[in-house]
Tab-separated table of C-alpha atoms in Angstrom:
chain	number	residue	atom	x	y	z
A	1	SER	CA	-1.689	-14.080	9.336
A	2	GLN	CA	0.356	-14.307	6.400
A	3	ALA	CA	3.440	-12.387	7.520
A	4	PHE	CA	2.085	-10.436	10.045
A	5	ALA	CA	4.155	-8.878	12.962
A	6	TYR	CA	3.062	-6.957	16.360
A	7	SER	CA	5.071	-5.000	18.548
A	8	ARG	CA	8.851	-6.476	19.159
A	9	GLY	CA	7.632	-9.298	16.588
A	10	VAL	CA	8.834	-10.722	13.071
A	11	GLY	CA	6.582	-12.451	10.841
A	12	VAL	CA	8.087	-14.167	7.725
A	13	LEU	CA	5.946	-16.101	4.953
A	14	TYR	CA	8.469	-17.653	2.275
A	15	ASP	CA	7.137	-19.383	-0.701
A	16	ALA	CA	9.889	-20.432	-3.316
A	17	ALA	CA	7.779	-21.420	-6.487
A	18	GLY	CA	4.277	-22.173	-7.682
A	19	THR	CA	1.001	-20.334	-8.443
A	20	ASP	CA	-0.220	-19.073	-5.172
A	21	THR	CA	-3.456	-17.581	-3.790
A	22	TYR	CA	-3.188	-15.221	-0.718
A	23	PHE	CA	-6.722	-14.678	0.715
A	24	ALA	CA	-8.065	-12.412	3.387
A	25	HIS	CA	-11.804	-11.839	2.869
A	26	PRO	CA	-12.309	-7.947	2.273
A	27	SER	CA	-15.964	-7.611	3.038
A	28	ASP	CA	-17.264	-10.544	5.158
A	29	VAL	CA	-16.744	-8.495	8.151
A	30	LEU	CA	-15.398	-9.940	11.243
A	31	TYR	CA	-12.599	-7.507	12.101
A	32	TRP	CA	-14.368	-3.991	12.250
A	33	SER	CA	-12.659	-1.265	10.343
A	34	PRO	CA	-12.692	2.327	11.470
A	35	GLN	CA	-12.019	3.333	7.744
A	36	ASN	CA	-15.021	1.540	6.514
A	37	PRO	CA	-17.198	0.559	9.367
A	38	GLY	CA	-19.350	-2.722	8.586
A	39	GLY	CA	-18.157	-2.949	5.083
A	40	SER	CA	-14.522	-3.923	5.039
A	41	ASN	CA	-12.389	-6.034	7.526
A	42	SER	CA	-9.076	-4.673	8.823
A	43	SER	CA	-7.039	-7.603	7.408
A	44	PHE	CA	-3.476	-7.044	8.712
A	45	CYS	CA	-2.426	-9.850	6.141
A	46	GLN	CA	0.305	-10.172	3.635
A	47	GLY	CA	3.357	-8.580	4.794
A	48	VAL	CA	2.322	-6.272	7.683
A	49	GLY	CA	4.035	-4.588	10.721
A	50	PHE	CA	1.505	-3.271	13.185
A	51	GLY	CA	1.846	-1.379	16.508
A	52	ARG	CA	-0.108	-0.264	19.505
A	53	ARG	CA	-1.607	3.414	19.243
A	54	ASP	CA	-3.268	4.458	22.238
A	55	ASP	CA	-3.945	8.147	22.108
A	56	ALA	CA	-6.132	8.255	25.470
A	57	GLY	CA	-3.621	6.323	27.696
A	58	GLY	CA	-0.279	7.052	26.134
A	59	LEU	CA	0.750	3.244	26.075
A	60	TYR	CA	2.221	3.182	22.875
A	61	MET	CA	3.899	0.223	21.312
A	62	SER	CA	6.220	0.396	18.245
A	63	GLY	CA	5.274	-2.249	15.370
A	64	GLY	CA	7.040	-5.185	14.226
A	65	ILE	CA	8.477	-6.222	10.683
A	66	GLY	CA	6.277	-8.598	8.340
A	67	ILE	CA	7.679	-9.844	5.243
A	68	LEU	CA	6.100	-11.863	2.595
A	69	ARG	CA	8.416	-13.310	0.205
A	70	ASP	CA	7.208	-15.248	-3.098
A	71	ALA	CA	10.026	-15.934	-5.199
A	72	VAL	CA	8.282	-17.037	-8.358
A	73	GLY	CA	4.790	-17.812	-9.786
A	74	ASP	CA	1.482	-16.166	-11.046
A	75	ASP	CA	0.141	-15.354	-7.677
A	76	ARG	CA	-3.072	-13.497	-6.365
A	77	TYR	CA	-3.198	-11.361	-3.305
A	78	THR	CA	-6.656	-10.211	-1.828
A	79	CYS	CA	-7.367	-8.328	1.257
A	80	GLY	CA	-9.474	-5.464	2.865
A	81	ILE	CA	-8.124	-2.838	4.667
A	82	PHE	CA	-4.411	-2.766	5.827
A	83	GLY	CA	-2.524	-5.453	4.027
A	84	GLN	CA	-0.128	-6.377	0.964
A	85	ALA	CA	3.001	-4.439	2.051
A	86	THR	CA	1.762	-1.823	4.844
A	87	GLY	CA	2.911	-0.532	8.183
A	88	TYR	CA	0.949	1.038	11.041
A	89	TRP	CA	2.449	3.005	14.140
A	90	TYR	CA	6.165	2.594	13.543
A	91	GLY	CA	5.746	-0.988	11.924
A	92	ALA	CA	7.214	-2.098	8.588
A	93	GLY	CA	5.508	-4.350	5.943
A	94	LEU	CA	7.063	-5.614	2.956
A	95	ILE	CA	5.916	-7.855	-0.008
A	96	LEU	CA	8.950	-9.146	-1.799
A	97	ASP	CA	7.500	-10.887	-4.963
A	98	GLY	CA	9.723	-12.346	-7.946
A	99	ALA	CA	8.906	-13.047	-11.200
A	100	GLY	CA	5.277	-13.941	-12.411
A	101	ALA	CA	2.203	-12.310	-13.576
A	102	ASP	CA	0.590	-11.242	-10.126
A	103	HIS	CA	-2.845	-9.702	-9.349
A	104	TYR	CA	-3.145	-7.523	-6.262
A	105	ALA	CA	-6.482	-6.368	-4.941
A	106	GLY	CA	-7.000	-4.512	-1.857
A	107	GLN	CA	-8.975	-1.440	-0.491
A	108	TRP	CA	-7.098	0.918	1.644
A	109	TYR	CA	-3.822	1.208	3.281
A	110	VAL	CA	-2.637	-1.738	0.491
A	111	GLN	CA	0.043	-2.260	-1.783
A	112	GLY	CA	2.827	-0.239	-0.452
A	113	GLY	CA	0.336	2.231	1.379
A	114	ASP	CA	0.808	3.038	5.007
A	115	ALA	CA	-0.121	5.504	7.868
A	116	HIS	CA	1.423	6.812	10.936
A	117	PHE	CA	5.298	6.736	11.257
A	118	ALA	CA	5.324	3.441	9.274
A	119	ILE	CA	7.445	1.946	6.519
A	120	ALA	CA	5.942	-0.054	3.430
A	121	ALA	CA	7.312	-1.510	0.525
A	122	LEU	CA	6.097	-3.671	-2.306
A	123	LEU	CA	8.987	-4.984	-4.683
A	124	ASP	CA	7.530	-6.891	-7.815
A	125	GLY	CA	10.336	-8.494	-9.815
A	126	GLY	CA	8.788	-8.836	-13.187
A	127	GLY	CA	5.708	-10.032	-15.061
A	128	ASN	CA	2.438	-8.803	-16.525
A	129	ASP	CA	0.742	-7.557	-13.430
A	130	VAL	CA	-2.538	-6.355	-12.474
A	131	TYR	CA	-3.075	-3.901	-9.568
A	132	GLY	CA	-6.575	-3.054	-8.057
A	133	GLU	CA	-8.826	-4.206	-11.313
A	134	THR	CA	-11.388	-6.462	-8.949
A	135	ALA	CA	-11.131	-4.348	-5.653
A	136	THR	CA	-13.311	-1.622	-4.129
A	137	ARG	CA	-10.747	1.021	-4.267
A	138	MET	CA	-10.863	3.363	-1.357
A	139	ASN	CA	-7.686	5.201	-0.563
A	140	ALA	CA	-3.773	5.048	0.114
A	141	ALA	CA	-2.186	2.461	-2.182
A	142	LEU	CA	0.613	1.848	-4.510
A	143	GLY	CA	3.117	4.241	-2.919
A	144	GLY	CA	0.901	6.448	-0.722
A	145	GLY	CA	2.739	7.326	2.498
A	146	HIS	CA	0.537	9.168	5.097
A	147	ASP	CA	1.473	11.012	8.251
A	148	PHE	CA	5.303	10.678	8.447
A	149	SER	CA	5.347	7.234	6.746
A	150	VAL	CA	7.528	6.107	3.970
A	151	ALA	CA	5.964	4.170	1.327
A	152	TRP	CA	7.625	2.391	-1.738
A	153	VAL	CA	6.462	0.509	-4.818
A	154	VAL	CA	8.859	-0.735	-7.295
A	155	ASP	CA	7.883	-3.028	-10.468
A	156	ARG	CA	10.865	-4.008	-12.470
A	157	SER	CA	9.308	-5.158	-15.647
A	158	GLY	CA	6.105	-6.313	-17.505
A	159	ASP	CA	3.059	-4.903	-19.280
A	160	ASP	CA	1.113	-3.690	-16.088
A	161	VAL	CA	-2.483	-2.753	-15.570
A	162	VAL	CA	-2.761	-0.504	-12.537
A	163	HIS	CA	-5.832	0.829	-11.037
A	164	GLY	CA	-5.370	3.588	-8.098
A	165	PRO	CA	-7.437	5.194	-5.489
A	166	GLY	CA	-6.811	8.247	-3.715
A	167	LEU	CA	-3.406	9.064	-2.205
A	168	SER	CA	-1.686	6.527	-4.645
A	169	PHE	CA	1.144	6.208	-7.394
A	170	GLY	CA	3.858	7.823	-5.473
A	171	THR	CA	1.935	10.585	-3.230
A	172	GLY	CA	3.033	11.963	0.041
A	173	HIS	CA	0.474	13.099	2.565
A	174	ALA	CA	0.658	15.012	5.921
A	175	GLY	CA	4.524	14.830	6.269
A	176	GLY	CA	4.756	11.401	4.491
A	177	PHE	CA	6.915	10.181	1.656
A	178	GLY	CA	5.522	8.011	-1.227
A	179	ALA	CA	7.472	6.583	-4.218
A	180	PHE	CA	6.055	4.721	-7.271
A	181	VAL	CA	8.710	3.374	-9.719
A	182	ASP	CA	8.224	1.236	-12.760
A	183	LEU	CA	11.311	0.316	-14.741
A	184	GLY	CA	9.898	-1.038	-17.906
A	185	GLY	CA	6.932	-2.377	-20.106
A	186	THR	CA	3.779	-0.881	-21.710
A	187	ASP	CA	1.722	-0.053	-18.868
A	188	THR	CA	-1.715	1.240	-18.322
A	189	TYR	CA	-2.312	3.559	-15.166
A	190	GLU	CA	-6.071	4.833	-14.040
A	191	THR	CA	-7.100	6.700	-11.024
A	192	PHE	CA	-10.158	8.567	-10.090
A	193	SER	CA	-8.287	11.050	-7.867
A	194	ASP	CA	-6.021	13.993	-8.455
A	195	LEU	CA	-4.171	13.199	-5.286
A	196	SER	CA	-1.812	10.655	-7.122
A	197	PHE	CA	0.979	10.485	-9.797
A	198	GLY	CA	3.742	12.142	-7.717
A	199	ASN	CA	1.495	14.380	-5.750
A	200	ALA	CA	2.094	16.061	-2.205
A	201	ALA	CA	-0.334	17.266	0.053
A	202	ILE	CA	0.318	18.797	3.609
A	203	GLU	CA	-3.314	18.538	4.578
A	204	THR	CA	-3.007	20.680	7.614
A	205	PRO	CA	-1.152	23.794	6.519
A	206	GLY	CA	-0.839	25.132	9.952
A	207	ASP	CA	1.090	22.152	11.476
A	208	VAL	CA	4.634	23.276	11.964
A	209	ALA	CA	6.027	19.675	12.332
A	210	ARG	CA	4.773	18.584	8.842
A	211	ARG	CA	6.249	21.756	7.381
A	212	MET	CA	9.829	20.852	8.907
A	213	SER	CA	9.814	17.212	7.828
A	214	GLY	CA	8.564	17.889	4.359
A	215	THR	CA	5.885	16.106	2.304
A	216	VAL	CA	7.260	14.257	-0.848
A	217	GLY	CA	5.721	12.137	-3.664
A	218	ILE	CA	7.591	10.813	-6.512
A	219	PHE	CA	6.340	8.902	-9.615
A	220	VAL	CA	8.786	7.453	-12.000
A	221	ASP	CA	7.993	5.411	-15.265
A	222	ARG	CA	11.582	4.670	-17.064
A	223	GLY	CA	10.258	3.142	-20.490
A	224	GLY	CA	7.578	1.847	-22.636
A	225	THR	CA	4.545	3.404	-24.269
A	226	ASP	CA	2.181	3.981	-21.577
A	227	SER	CA	-1.448	5.382	-20.997
A	228	TYR	CA	-2.440	7.525	-18.142
A	229	THR	CA	-6.245	8.140	-17.072
A	230	ARG	CA	-7.078	10.575	-14.316
A	231	PRO	CA	-9.703	13.416	-13.416
A	232	THR	CA	-9.306	16.500	-15.731
A	233	LEU	CA	-8.683	19.360	-13.137
A	234	ALA	CA	-8.047	23.020	-13.402
A	235	PRO	CA	-4.500	24.137	-12.441
């Protein structure tokens, strides 16, 4: 729901104005998640393109295109795993949010984080936004592209507070591309993982295909007096 698309499908949710709440319960489990069995839902809500992966039978189906467009307002987005601008298996998922002080809460493969040959983009038009403050942060968010996927987050303006998990803040992983771009404001960034802030990790160094395609992570903050918190690591 909420801008979801399966194979050969297009799902669009358009909201012109107002203070809106988009809610997919993260932990009242009805839809089993292999990333967190029994603990989280596989939400597939709020701008998601989803395909059929069938490694056993070989009956693969490329995902569709899901787009959530909210033009203006102070909005709240909540989901579990897979949501808020994500794609899976050749799917594409986008959130195009205009002006407003927005709140994003998700766990894994959320907020411009995706997996397996997918495309994800979260474009926020401006406002003092909060990402991840109330969520159980797990992995792959905020421009985290995993396994030959492309993932983007662009925040145009505002004094933002951004909490990220691992594989976040413009990180490419296993042949993926991730980018996080903030174009202005006094921002606060925090993560508990070194796999963040423009990082890139092949994961499997012997994988020839991933070495040929490249793995890329980009983090850009254009202006403002910002603060960063991440683990202290040896070089």
